[in-house]
Structures are given as structure tokens and as C-alpha cells.
């Protein structure tokens, strides 16, 4: 007996969740099975009617035996087949025995004795005489004859061995209950099976009943039903095979339409220029068919979507060009403002305190605006697809330098390193990668309170280098986490902009990482926020790439394998 853990549980699937091909095949099989059952049933009913009509004609022909006149030359012949011996007077028996003993070889004497015994009115009742007369001559096996009179009912039938047998009391009661309406009736005779019975009244006011067995009719119906059932099953199986092939061929255009929709779904439609050239083949756009109507409608929809995406891309390009131009044009006046503010601060002449404060604010805001303009200009250049510098970069040294800079900028935070023993190298732009690390560390120190531990780690997984910046601060709000890499995304008061955050730092991180063919993601919960950057490594020719896929992992806790940063 198998254990419960190894038992296979079959979960039924609702028909509404079946595929279109399965539903069509199921409906086809159900329709064929229903039609086959109806055909078999109607054929059986019609065949039974024909067979019963033939049996009724034979029954009426057999019923005519009651009206046969008995020729003189047949009066001395014995009944055929022999019926059971009937009681007869002793005198008649002794006369017959004497005649038989005196002339055993004389057939005429024997016939005379039998005729004498048969013609004795005192030895046999009228019903018995009628039944014996009915069975004179050739009779089919199973034929039944009975006479219903005032003195009672007497009947007999011929069994399969050709021997005559009297009816039992129960069978006699069934025969006596048949109405004499010249209409055949079907009655059950116990072990003898069903009989077709016909009762009528003779000229001497006696009711005679004739019966024929229905065994042959029932056997024919059973054999026909079995043959028709087998033929129906074979037909349904053949139709299922042919239907599967036909449905598969019929649904082939629909599968091509679905394949077109799947290819469109795989295209990156959310950003950049989209060349939406995928269309349903012309052969599947015939408006005279249902699938063709779907294909034509899908092509029209793809055309509208392509036009909308082209308009969106053109608008984005104009906006990016505008931002690039504005950022470039603003750098000169901002530099001039900053220079004049610094010049005022360095003058030897006495400047009022309020003017000094105002100029310091001007210098501070101009510095912030300069940083914002520089970020916008960088994003515009990245969006335009400008090539970055491509050279080997030691990520380990890059992390050490970035963490040391962050410690100088935020001495109230606790920074830690978790680096491998061997240096890890990637191909990219050193300045841009340093900006990625600087922005991640600045994000951690800006949006966490003093005393927060920030851990920068580096791990290797196959051909991938994984940089992680983890802090144990209050975390990112769940509603902000999906949009944390969007431009100008800011959190609530728990992640305030006390240090002048512009909301572009993480957007620059995502853009730079994507330009290096990498991936970045963020996870956050109270007490642990992690930003993980995945970059392709720069492998030496002698190093082989493992077959296992790279997994995005990082430190699961800030205190795991942490080392204090060099200060």
C-alpha cells in the first residue's frame, strides 16, 4: 500500500477551463454518441416492429388450423407430434390392446384402433379433441394451442425437442386471460419466455388460443443491438480520430493569430522606440471567416498601437531634447550665479550681515540647482543612448573608495564592508559605476537616522557580480517601493529630504545599470532595506563559466561577515 505522500491526486477540471479544441472534440463526441444511440434505438424499435409483424402473420396462419376440416383419410392417422397420454375408458384400452396383439404388423388395424380411441366421446373432452386436431400434421417447435370452454381450459405446446407438453396451471391461467379480440398479445410464460398469443371465437362458440414463441425475435434484436453498438463505437472512435485532425487543422489559423499576439506581448513597449512590425499573416485575415475577422481586427489594433507608440516616442524624444538643451543652457548662468555669490563672500570690503546671509543662500541654492541640472543632463544623455566608456573596472576598490567617501560625508552612520578575497572586475564606465555606488550610499545615509549601520557587500555568482547596499533603517513605504527607481520619487517623512534629495539619485542608478546591461532591484522591510545591483563580470580567458544560472543574492543580515571600513 502506497503512502499518502506518493498518492496521485486527480483534480477535476471544469469544462469552462478546457481549451477550445478539447471543448469542440467533447461536443463532437457527445453529439456522435447521442446520434448513434438514437439510430440504434430507432433501428431496434423498427426492426422489432417488422419482426413482430412477421410473427403475427405466422400466428394468424397458425390460427387457421383450428378451422381445418378433418379429411376422412386423416382421421385414422396419429397426432403429430405425440401429445402426452390422456385418460381413456378401460374397454377402449382393452379393445385397442387386443387389436394390437392380434395384428402387430397390420398397419390398417393399428390405425383403426387409434381412430377408435380418438373418436370416443367419453374418453376425451371437447377441448382435448380440439387441441389434438390442432396439432395434427407438421407443427413448428414452440407452437402453442389451447381451447377455453365452459368446462375449463386445456392447452399444449411443442418444445424444442419436438415433444408435446401440456400447459401448467399458471400457463393455463395466462392463456385463459387473453381477450378474444383477434388482436395479438405478448405474455410471459416463465421459463418458456415471451409468447405472442391470439385468441378468437370459433363458430361453435369456443375460444381458441394460438401462440408462437418470441425467442427468435428477441435473439435477433439482441444480436442486431450488439452489432449496431459495436459499429457505433467504431464509428465514434473513427470520428474522434478524424475530428481531432480536422479540428487541429481548422484551428491552425487561430494558433497563428495567437502566436502573433504572443510575439507582440514579448516586445518591450514601455520605453524607447518600438518597431511594432509584427502582423497577422494575410492568409489569416479573410473577413469571410471568423478567424480572419479576428486576425484583421488584431492587425488594425496593432496599427493603432504602433501609431500611438510612435507618437509617444516622438514626444519623449522632444522632451529629452528639451531637458538636455535646458540643462546645458542652465549650466552657464548657474555657474555665473555661484561665482558672483562666492566673489561677494571673498571681498575685503565690509558687507552687512543680512547680505552675507542672503548671498550664502544664493550660493547654496545655486549649488543644488547645479547638481539637479547635472543629473537631468546625465539622464538625458543616457536616454539618448550615448555610448559609455568601456574598460575593466575593479569593483572591490570602487566599493572601498565609495564607502570611505560616504563615511566622511556622514560620520554619524556606521559603515561596513563585506568583500571577497580576490578582486572582482567588470567592464564599464568607472565614473558612472562610482556614481551608482555613491548614489546608493547617499540614499542610505540621507533617508536613515544617525547610528544606522550600512553594509556594502560584493559577491560573485557565475558570470555575474552582485553589489548590495543594506541598511537597518526604518525601511521604504510599501506603496513607494514599486516606484522607487522612477524619476522624482520621494518618500514620506520617514525618508525625508533633509539633505536636499532631488528624487533623481535612484533613477540615475537604474539608468546607468541598464546601460551596463545589468539589473537592479530593491527589497525593504522595517529594519532591513537592500539595494542589489547585478553586473556582468569581466572573465579572463582561462576561467570557465559555470552552467548554473546566476542568482541575485546578497547579505541576509547587516551583521553577517561584516568588516569595519578603513577610515
Coordinates of C-alpha atoms in Angstrom, one line a residue:
X1 CA 0.0 0.0 0.0
X2 CA 1.5 3.3 -1.1
X3 CA 2.0 6.1 1.4
X4 CA -0.2 9.2 1.3
X5 CA 2.8 11.2 0.2
X6 CA 3.1 9.1 -3.0
X7 CA -0.6 9.1 -3.9
X8 CA -1.5 11.0 -7.1
X9 CA -4.5 13.3 -6.6
X10 CA -6.5 13.9 -9.7
X11 CA -8.1 17.3 -9.6
X12 CA -11.1 17.5 -12.0
X13 CA -11.0 20.4 -14.4
X14 CA -14.3 22.3 -15.0
X15 CA -15.4 22.2 -18.7
X16 CA -15.3 26.0 -18.7
X17 CA -11.5 25.8 -18.3
X18 CA -11.0 23.3 -21.1
X19 CA -9.2 24.5 -24.3
X20 CA -11.3 25.3 -27.3
X21 CA -10.1 22.2 -29.1
X22 CA -11.0 20.0 -26.2
X23 CA -14.4 21.5 -25.9
X24 CA -15.0 21.1 -29.7
X25 CA -13.9 17.4 -29.5
X26 CA -16.0 16.8 -26.4
X27 CA -19.1 18.3 -28.1
X28 CA -18.4 16.3 -31.3
X29 CA -18.1 13.1 -29.4
X30 CA -21.2 13.8 -27.3
X31 CA -23.2 14.6 -30.5
X32 CA -22.0 11.5 -32.3
X33 CA -22.7 9.3 -29.3
X34 CA -26.2 10.7 -29.0
X35 CA -26.9 10.3 -32.7
X36 CA -25.6 6.7 -32.6
X37 CA -27.8 5.8 -29.6
X38 CA -30.8 7.3 -31.3
X39 CA -30.1 5.5 -34.5
X40 CA -29.6 2.2 -32.7
X41 CA -32.7 2.7 -30.7
X42 CA -34.9 3.7 -33.7
X43 CA -33.4 0.8 -35.7
X44 CA -34.2 -1.7 -32.9
X45 CA -37.7 -0.4 -32.5
X46 CA -38.3 -0.5 -36.3
X47 CA -36.8 -4.0 -36.6
X48 CA -38.8 -5.3 -33.7
X49 CA -42.0 -4.0 -35.3
X50 CA -41.1 -5.7 -38.6
X51 CA -40.3 -9.0 -36.8
X52 CA -43.4 -8.8 -34.7
X53 CA -45.5 -8.2 -37.8
X54 CA -44.0 -11.2 -39.5
X55 CA -44.6 -13.2 -36.3
X56 CA -48.2 -12.0 -36.3
X57 CA -48.7 -13.2 -39.9
X58 CA -47.4 -16.6 -39.0
X59 CA -49.6 -16.5 -35.9
X60 CA -52.7 -15.8 -38.0
X61 CA -51.8 -18.6 -40.4
X62 CA -51.3 -21.0 -37.5
X63 CA -54.6 -19.9 -36.0
X64 CA -56.3 -21.0 -39.2
X65 CA -55.5 -24.6 -38.2
X66 CA -58.5 -24.5 -35.8
X67 CA -60.9 -24.2 -38.8
X68 CA -59.5 -27.0 -40.9
X69 CA -62.0 -29.8 -41.8
X70 CA -60.6 -33.2 -40.9
X71 CA -60.5 -35.3 -44.1
X72 CA -61.6 -38.9 -43.9
X73 CA -58.2 -40.2 -44.9
X74 CA -56.5 -38.3 -41.9
X75 CA -59.0 -39.4 -39.3
X76 CA -57.1 -42.7 -38.6
X77 CA -53.6 -41.0 -38.5
X78 CA -51.9 -40.4 -35.2
X79 CA -51.4 -36.8 -34.0
X80 CA -48.0 -35.2 -34.7
X81 CA -46.1 -34.8 -32.6
X82 CA -47.4 -37.2 -29.9
X83 CA -49.1 -35.4 -27.0
X84 CA -49.0 -36.8 -23.5
X85 CA -51.2 -39.8 -22.9
X86 CA -54.7 -38.9 -22.0
X87 CA -57.0 -41.0 -19.8
X88 CA -59.4 -43.3 -21.7
X89 CA -62.1 -45.9 -20.7
X90 CA -60.9 -49.4 -19.9
X91 CA -63.0 -51.0 -22.7
X92 CA -61.5 -48.9 -25.3
X93 CA -58.0 -49.6 -24.0
X94 CA -58.6 -53.4 -24.0
X95 CA -60.0 -53.3 -27.5
X96 CA -57.1 -51.4 -28.7
X97 CA -54.7 -53.8 -26.9
X98 CA -56.4 -56.8 -28.4
X99 CA -56.4 -55.3 -31.8
X100 CA -52.7 -54.5 -31.4
X101 CA -51.8 -58.0 -30.2
X102 CA -53.8 -59.8 -32.9
X103 CA -52.2 -57.9 -35.8
X104 CA -49.0 -56.2 -34.7
X105 CA -47.7 -56.0 -38.3
X106 CA -51.1 -54.9 -39.8
X107 CA -51.0 -51.1 -40.1
X108 CA -54.6 -50.8 -41.0
X109 CA -55.7 -52.5 -37.8
X110 CA -53.5 -50.2 -35.8
X111 CA -54.9 -47.1 -37.5
X112 CA -58.4 -48.3 -36.9
X113 CA -57.6 -48.9 -33.2
X114 CA -56.1 -45.4 -32.8
X115 CA -59.0 -43.8 -34.6
X116 CA -61.4 -45.7 -32.4
X117 CA -59.7 -44.4 -29.3
X118 CA -59.5 -40.9 -30.7
X119 CA -63.2 -40.8 -31.7
X120 CA -64.5 -42.0 -28.3
X121 CA -66.5 -39.0 -26.9
X122 CA -66.5 -40.5 -23.5
X123 CA -62.6 -40.7 -23.4
X124 CA -61.6 -37.2 -24.3
X125 CA -63.1 -33.7 -23.6
X126 CA -64.0 -31.4 -26.4
X127 CA -61.1 -29.2 -25.6
X128 CA -58.6 -32.1 -25.7
X129 CA -60.1 -33.2 -29.0
X130 CA -59.7 -29.8 -30.5
X131 CA -56.1 -29.5 -29.3
X132 CA -55.3 -32.9 -30.8
X133 CA -56.8 -31.9 -34.0
X134 CA -54.9 -28.6 -34.0
X135 CA -51.6 -30.4 -33.7
X136 CA -52.2 -32.9 -36.5
X137 CA -49.7 -32.6 -39.2
X138 CA -46.3 -30.7 -39.2
X139 CA -46.0 -28.1 -36.5
X140 CA -43.2 -25.6 -35.8
X141 CA -41.4 -26.1 -32.4
X142 CA -42.8 -23.8 -29.8
X143 CA -46.3 -23.6 -31.3
X144 CA -49.0 -23.3 -28.6
X145 CA -52.6 -24.2 -28.9
X146 CA -55.3 -24.0 -26.3
X147 CA -59.1 -24.1 -26.1
X148 CA -61.1 -22.2 -23.5
X149 CA -64.5 -23.6 -22.8
X150 CA -67.2 -23.7 -20.2
X151 CA -65.7 -26.9 -18.8
X152 CA -62.3 -25.4 -18.4
X153 CA -59.1 -24.7 -20.4
X154 CA -56.9 -27.2 -22.0
X155 CA -53.7 -26.4 -24.0
X156 CA -50.4 -27.8 -25.1
X157 CA -47.2 -26.7 -26.9
X158 CA -44.3 -28.3 -28.7
X159 CA -41.0 -27.9 -27.0
X160 CA -37.6 -27.5 -28.8
X161 CA -37.2 -31.3 -28.9
X162 CA -40.4 -31.7 -30.8
X163 CA -42.3 -33.3 -27.9
X164 CA -45.8 -32.2 -26.9
X165 CA -46.3 -30.9 -23.4
X166 CA -49.4 -29.8 -21.6
X167 CA -49.7 -26.3 -20.1
X168 CA -49.2 -25.9 -16.4
X169 CA -51.8 -24.4 -14.2
X170 CA -50.1 -21.0 -14.2
X171 CA -49.7 -21.1 -18.0
X172 CA -53.3 -22.1 -18.4
X173 CA -54.4 -19.1 -16.3
X174 CA -52.3 -16.8 -18.6
X175 CA -54.0 -18.3 -21.7
X176 CA -57.4 -18.0 -20.3
X177 CA -56.9 -14.3 -19.6
X178 CA -56.3 -13.4 -23.3
X179 CA -59.2 -11.4 -24.7
X180 CA -60.8 -12.9 -27.9
X181 CA -60.5 -9.6 -29.9
X182 CA -58.5 -11.1 -32.8
X183 CA -55.6 -9.0 -31.6
X184 CA -52.2 -10.5 -30.8
X185 CA -50.9 -10.0 -27.2
X186 CA -47.5 -10.6 -25.7
X187 CA -47.3 -12.6 -22.5
X188 CA -44.5 -14.1 -20.4
X189 CA -44.6 -17.9 -19.9
X190 CA -42.0 -18.4 -17.2
X191 CA -39.1 -20.5 -18.4
X192 CA -40.5 -20.6 -22.0
X193 CA -40.0 -16.8 -22.4
X194 CA -42.4 -14.4 -24.1
X195 CA -45.2 -15.7 -26.3
X196 CA -47.3 -13.9 -28.9
X197 CA -50.9 -15.1 -28.3
X198 CA -54.0 -14.7 -30.5
X199 CA -57.5 -15.6 -29.2
X200 CA -60.7 -15.8 -31.2
X201 CA -64.1 -17.4 -31.1
X202 CA -65.0 -20.2 -33.4
X203 CA -68.3 -20.9 -35.0
X204 CA -69.3 -23.3 -32.2
X205 CA -68.7 -20.5 -29.5
X206 CA -65.4 -21.9 -28.3
X207 CA -62.4 -19.7 -27.7
X208 CA -59.2 -21.0 -29.2
X209 CA -55.8 -19.5 -28.5
X210 CA -52.8 -19.8 -30.7
X211 CA -49.3 -18.9 -29.6
X212 CA -45.8 -18.6 -31.1
X213 CA -42.6 -18.0 -29.1
X214 CA -40.7 -14.7 -29.4
X215 CA -37.3 -16.2 -28.7
X216 CA -36.2 -15.8 -32.2
X217 CA -37.4 -12.2 -32.4
X218 CA -35.6 -11.4 -29.1
X219 CA -32.4 -13.2 -30.2
X220 CA -32.4 -11.3 -33.5
X221 CA -32.9 -8.0 -31.7
X222 CA -30.2 -8.7 -29.2
X223 CA -27.8 -9.7 -32.0
X224 CA -28.7 -6.6 -34.0
X225 CA -28.2 -4.3 -31.0
X226 CA -24.8 -5.8 -30.2
X227 CA -23.7 -5.4 -33.8
X228 CA -25.1 -1.9 -34.1
X229 CA -23.4 -1.0 -30.8
X230 CA -20.0 -2.2 -31.9
X231 CA -20.4 -0.4 -35.2
X232 CA -21.4 2.8 -33.4
X233 CA -18.4 2.5 -31.1
X234 CA -16.1 2.0 -34.0
X235 CA -17.7 4.9 -35.8
X236 CA -17.4 7.2 -32.8
X237 CA -13.7 6.2 -32.4
X238 CA -13.1 6.8 -36.1
X239 CA -14.9 10.1 -35.9
X240 CA -12.9 11.1 -32.9
X241 CA -9.6 10.5 -34.7
X242 CA -10.8 12.3 -37.8
X243 CA -12.4 15.1 -35.7
X244 CA -9.1 15.6 -33.9
X245 CA -7.3 16.0 -37.1
X246 CA -10.0 18.3 -38.6
X247 CA -10.2 20.5 -35.5
X248 CA -6.4 20.8 -35.4
X249 CA -6.2 21.8 -39.0
X250 CA -9.2 24.2 -38.6
X251 CA -7.7 25.9 -35.5
X252 CA -4.3 26.3 -37.1
X253 CA -5.1 29.9 -38.3
X254 CA -6.2 30.7 -34.8
X255 CA -2.9 29.4 -33.4
X256 CA -1.0 31.6 -35.8
X257 CA -3.1 34.6 -34.6
X258 CA -2.3 33.7 -31.0
X259 CA 1.4 33.4 -31.9
X260 CA 1.3 36.9 -33.4
X261 CA -0.3 38.2 -30.2
X262 CA 2.4 36.4 -28.1
X263 CA 5.2 37.9 -30.1
X264 CA 3.7 41.4 -29.6
X265 CA 3.4 40.7 -25.8
X266 CA 7.1 39.9 -25.7
X267 CA 8.1 43.3 -27.1
X268 CA 9.3 46.0 -24.7
X269 CA 6.6 48.5 -25.2
X270 CA 7.1 50.5 -22.1
X271 CA 10.0 52.7 -23.2
X272 CA 12.2 53.6 -26.1
X273 CA 11.4 53.4 -29.8
X274 CA 9.2 50.4 -30.6
X275 CA 9.2 48.9 -34.1
X276 CA 5.8 47.3 -34.0
X277 CA 6.1 45.5 -37.3
X278 CA 4.5 42.2 -36.2
X279 CA 1.3 41.5 -38.0
X280 CA -1.1 38.6 -38.6
X281 CA -0.3 36.9 -42.0
X282 CA -2.5 38.0 -44.8
X283 CA -3.9 34.5 -45.3
X284 CA -5.4 34.7 -41.8
X285 CA -7.2 38.0 -42.3
X286 CA -10.0 36.8 -44.6
X287 CA -13.1 38.7 -43.4
X288 CA -15.3 35.8 -44.7
X289 CA -14.2 33.6 -41.8
X290 CA -14.4 34.1 -38.1
X291 CA -10.6 33.6 -37.6
X292 CA -10.0 36.0 -40.4
X293 CA -12.2 38.7 -38.8
X294 CA -10.2 38.2 -35.5
X295 CA -6.9 38.5 -37.5
X296 CA -8.0 41.6 -39.3
X297 CA -9.2 43.3 -36.1
X298 CA -5.9 42.4 -34.4
X299 CA -3.9 43.9 -37.3
X300 CA -6.0 47.1 -37.1
X301 CA -5.4 47.3 -33.3
X302 CA -1.6 46.7 -33.8
X303 CA -1.6 49.5 -36.3
X304 CA -3.3 51.9 -33.9
X305 CA -0.9 50.8 -31.1
X306 CA 2.1 51.3 -33.3
X307 CA 1.0 54.8 -34.2
X308 CA 0.4 55.6 -30.6
X309 CA 3.8 54.3 -29.6
X310 CA 5.5 56.2 -32.4
X311 CA 3.7 59.4 -31.2
X312 CA 4.7 58.7 -27.6
X313 CA 8.3 58.1 -28.6
X314 CA 8.4 61.3 -30.6
X315 CA 7.0 63.2 -27.6
X316 CA 9.6 61.6 -25.3
X317 CA 12.4 62.5 -27.7
X318 CA 11.3 66.1 -27.9
X319 CA 11.1 66.2 -24.1
X320 CA 14.5 64.7 -23.7
X321 CA 16.0 67.1 -26.2
X322 CA 14.3 69.9 -24.3
X323 CA 15.7 68.8 -21.0
X324 CA 19.1 68.3 -22.5
X325 CA 19.0 71.8 -24.0
X326 CA 17.7 73.4 -20.9
X327 CA 20.2 71.6 -18.7
X328 CA 23.0 72.6 -20.9
X329 CA 21.9 76.2 -21.2
X330 CA 21.3 76.5 -17.4
X331 CA 24.8 75.4 -16.5
X332 CA 26.3 78.7 -17.6
X333 CA 24.0 81.1 -15.7
X334 CA 24.2 78.8 -12.6
X335 CA 28.0 78.9 -12.8
X336 CA 27.8 82.7 -13.1
X337 CA 25.4 83.0 -10.1
X338 CA 27.6 80.7 -8.0
X339 CA 30.7 82.7 -9.0
X340 CA 29.2 86.1 -8.2
X341 CA 28.0 84.8 -4.8
X342 CA 31.4 83.4 -4.0
X343 CA 33.0 86.7 -5.1
X344 CA 30.8 88.6 -2.7
X345 CA 31.8 86.4 0.1
X346 CA 35.6 86.9 -0.7
X347 CA 35.5 90.7 -0.9
X348 CA 37.6 92.7 1.6
X349 CA 35.0 95.4 2.0
X350 CA 32.5 95.2 4.8
X351 CA 29.3 93.5 3.8
X352 CA 26.2 93.7 6.0
X353 CA 25.2 90.5 7.8
X354 CA 21.9 90.2 6.1
X355 CA 23.5 90.5 2.7
X356 CA 26.1 87.9 3.6
X357 CA 23.3 85.5 4.7
X358 CA 21.4 86.2 1.5
X359 CA 24.4 85.5 -0.7
X360 CA 25.2 82.3 1.2
X361 CA 21.6 81.1 0.5
X362 CA 22.0 82.1 -3.2
X363 CA 25.3 80.1 -3.3
X364 CA 23.7 77.1 -1.6
X365 CA 20.6 77.0 -3.9
X366 CA 22.8 77.5 -7.0
X367 CA 24.9 74.5 -6.0
X368 CA 21.7 72.5 -5.5
X369 CA 20.3 73.6 -8.9
X370 CA 23.7 72.8 -10.5
X371 CA 23.5 69.3 -9.1
X372 CA 19.9 68.9 -10.3
X373 CA 20.8 70.2 -13.8
X374 CA 23.8 67.9 -13.9
X375 CA 21.6 64.9 -13.0
X376 CA 19.0 65.8 -15.6
X377 CA 21.7 66.2 -18.3
X378 CA 23.1 62.8 -17.4
X379 CA 19.7 61.2 -17.6
X380 CA 19.1 62.8 -21.0
X381 CA 22.4 61.5 -22.3
X382 CA 21.7 58.0 -21.0
X383 CA 18.2 58.1 -22.5
X384 CA 19.6 59.2 -25.9
X385 CA 21.7 56.0 -25.9
X386 CA 25.2 57.6 -25.9
X387 CA 28.0 55.1 -25.6
X388 CA 29.7 54.9 -22.2
X389 CA 33.4 54.3 -21.6
X390 CA 34.1 50.5 -21.7
X391 CA 37.2 49.4 -19.7
X392 CA 37.9 46.9 -16.9
X393 CA 36.9 48.2 -13.5
X394 CA 37.9 46.8 -10.2
X395 CA 34.6 46.8 -8.3
X396 CA 36.2 45.9 -5.0
X397 CA 38.4 49.1 -5.0
X398 CA 35.4 51.1 -6.2
X399 CA 33.4 50.0 -3.2
X400 CA 36.2 50.7 -0.8
X401 CA 36.6 54.3 -2.1
X402 CA 32.8 54.9 -2.2
X403 CA 32.3 53.7 1.4
X404 CA 35.2 55.8 2.6
X405 CA 33.7 58.9 0.9
X406 CA 30.3 58.1 2.5
X407 CA 31.9 57.8 5.9
X408 CA 33.4 61.2 5.6
X409 CA 30.1 62.7 4.4
X410 CA 28.1 61.0 7.2
X411 CA 30.3 60.3 10.3
X412 CA 27.2 59.5 12.4
X413 CA 26.5 56.3 10.4
X414 CA 28.3 53.0 10.8
X415 CA 29.6 51.7 7.5
X416 CA 30.9 48.1 7.0
X417 CA 32.3 46.2 4.1
X418 CA 31.8 42.6 3.0
X419 CA 34.2 41.8 0.1
X420 CA 35.7 38.7 -1.4
X421 CA 39.4 38.0 -1.0
X422 CA 40.0 38.2 -4.8
X423 CA 39.3 41.4 -6.7
X424 CA 36.2 41.3 -8.9
X425 CA 36.4 43.1 -12.3
X426 CA 33.6 44.2 -14.6
X427 CA 33.6 46.0 -17.9
X428 CA 32.1 49.5 -17.8
X429 CA 32.5 53.2 -17.2
X430 CA 34.4 53.8 -13.9
X431 CA 32.9 57.2 -13.3
X432 CA 29.3 56.1 -13.9
X433 CA 29.8 52.9 -11.7
X434 CA 31.2 55.0 -8.9
X435 CA 28.2 57.3 -9.2
X436 CA 25.9 54.2 -8.8
X437 CA 27.6 53.3 -5.5
X438 CA 27.8 56.9 -4.4
X439 CA 24.0 57.4 -5.0
X440 CA 23.1 54.1 -3.2
X441 CA 25.2 55.1 -0.2
X442 CA 23.9 58.6 -0.3
X443 CA 20.4 57.3 -0.4
X444 CA 21.1 55.1 2.7
X445 CA 22.6 57.9 4.8
X446 CA 20.1 60.5 3.6
X447 CA 17.0 58.5 4.5
X448 CA 18.1 56.8 7.7
X449 CA 18.8 58.3 11.1
X450 CA 22.3 58.6 12.6
X451 CA 23.6 55.4 14.1
X452 CA 22.2 53.3 11.3
X453 CA 24.6 50.6 10.0
X454 CA 25.1 50.5 6.3
X455 CA 26.8 47.4 4.8
X456 CA 28.3 47.4 1.3
X457 CA 28.9 43.8 0.0
X458 CA 30.2 42.2 -3.2
X459 CA 29.6 38.6 -4.1
X460 CA 30.1 36.5 -7.3
X461 CA 27.6 34.1 -8.8
X462 CA 29.0 32.6 -12.0
X463 CA 29.5 35.3 -14.7
X464 CA 27.7 37.9 -12.5
X465 CA 29.0 40.3 -9.9
X466 CA 26.4 41.3 -7.3
X467 CA 26.8 44.6 -5.4
X468 CA 24.5 45.1 -2.4
X469 CA 23.9 48.1 -0.1
X470 CA 22.0 47.1 3.0
X471 CA 20.9 49.3 5.9
X472 CA 18.9 48.6 9.1
X473 CA 16.9 51.8 8.9
X474 CA 13.2 52.3 9.0
X475 CA 12.6 51.0 5.5
X476 CA 10.8 52.2 2.4
X477 CA 7.0 52.5 2.5
X478 CA 5.3 49.6 0.6
X479 CA 3.4 51.9 -1.7
X480 CA 6.6 53.7 -2.7
X481 CA 8.7 50.5 -3.2
X482 CA 7.5 49.7 -6.8
X483 CA 8.2 53.2 -7.9
X484 CA 11.5 53.8 -6.1
X485 CA 13.5 53.9 -9.3
X486 CA 11.2 56.3 -11.0
X487 CA 12.3 59.9 -11.5
X488 CA 11.5 62.4 -8.8
X489 CA 10.2 59.6 -6.5
X490 CA 10.3 60.7 -2.9
X491 CA 9.2 59.0 0.3
X492 CA 7.2 60.4 3.3
X493 CA 8.6 61.9 6.4
X494 CA 10.3 58.7 7.5
X495 CA 12.6 59.1 4.5
X496 CA 12.8 62.9 4.4
X497 CA 14.8 65.1 2.1
X498 CA 16.7 66.8 4.9
X499 CA 19.9 66.7 2.9
X500 CA 18.3 68.1 -0.3
X501 CA 17.3 65.0 -2.2
X502 CA 16.1 65.7 -5.7
X503 CA 14.5 62.3 -6.3
X504 CA 16.8 61.5 -9.2
X505 CA 19.6 59.5 -7.5
X506 CA 17.9 56.1 -7.8
X507 CA 16.7 56.9 -11.3
X508 CA 20.3 57.5 -12.3
X509 CA 21.3 54.2 -10.7
X510 CA 18.7 52.3 -12.7
X511 CA 19.7 54.1 -16.0
X512 CA 23.4 53.5 -15.5
X513 CA 23.0 49.8 -14.5
X514 CA 20.7 49.3 -17.5
X515 CA 23.3 50.9 -19.8
X516 CA 25.8 48.4 -18.5
X517 CA 23.4 45.5 -19.3
X518 CA 22.7 44.8 -15.7
X519 CA 19.8 44.7 -13.3
X520 CA 18.9 46.5 -10.1
X521 CA 16.2 45.7 -7.5
X522 CA 15.2 46.8 -4.0
X523 CA 13.7 45.0 -1.1
X524 CA 12.6 46.6 2.1
X525 CA 11.0 45.9 5.4
X526 CA 11.3 47.6 8.8
X527 CA 14.9 47.1 10.0
X528 CA 16.3 46.0 6.6
X529 CA 16.5 47.7 3.2
X530 CA 18.6 46.2 0.5
X531 CA 19.5 47.5 -3.0
X532 CA 21.2 44.9 -5.2
X533 CA 22.9 45.6 -8.5
X534 CA 23.8 42.7 -10.8
X535 CA 26.5 43.3 -13.4
X536 CA 28.2 41.0 -15.9
X537 CA 31.8 40.1 -14.9
X538 CA 34.9 40.6 -17.0
X539 CA 36.1 37.0 -17.1
X540 CA 39.7 36.0 -18.0
X541 CA 40.0 33.6 -20.9
X542 CA 41.2 30.8 -18.7
X543 CA 38.1 30.9 -16.4
X544 CA 35.1 28.8 -17.4
X545 CA 31.6 29.9 -16.9
X546 CA 29.6 27.5 -14.6
X547 CA 26.4 26.0 -16.1
X548 CA 24.2 27.0 -13.2
X549 CA 22.3 30.3 -13.7
X550 CA 23.2 33.4 -11.7
X551 CA 21.0 34.2 -8.8
X552 CA 20.5 37.6 -7.3
X553 CA 21.6 37.2 -3.7
X554 CA 23.1 39.5 -1.0
X555 CA 23.7 39.6 2.7
X556 CA 20.7 38.5 4.6
X557 CA 21.7 40.5 7.6
X558 CA 23.9 43.6 8.1
X559 CA 26.0 41.8 10.7
X560 CA 26.8 38.7 8.6
X561 CA 30.5 38.6 7.7
X562 CA 30.9 42.4 8.1
X563 CA 34.2 44.1 8.4
X564 CA 34.7 47.7 9.6
X565 CA 35.6 50.1 6.8
X566 CA 39.0 51.6 6.6
X567 CA 38.8 55.2 7.7

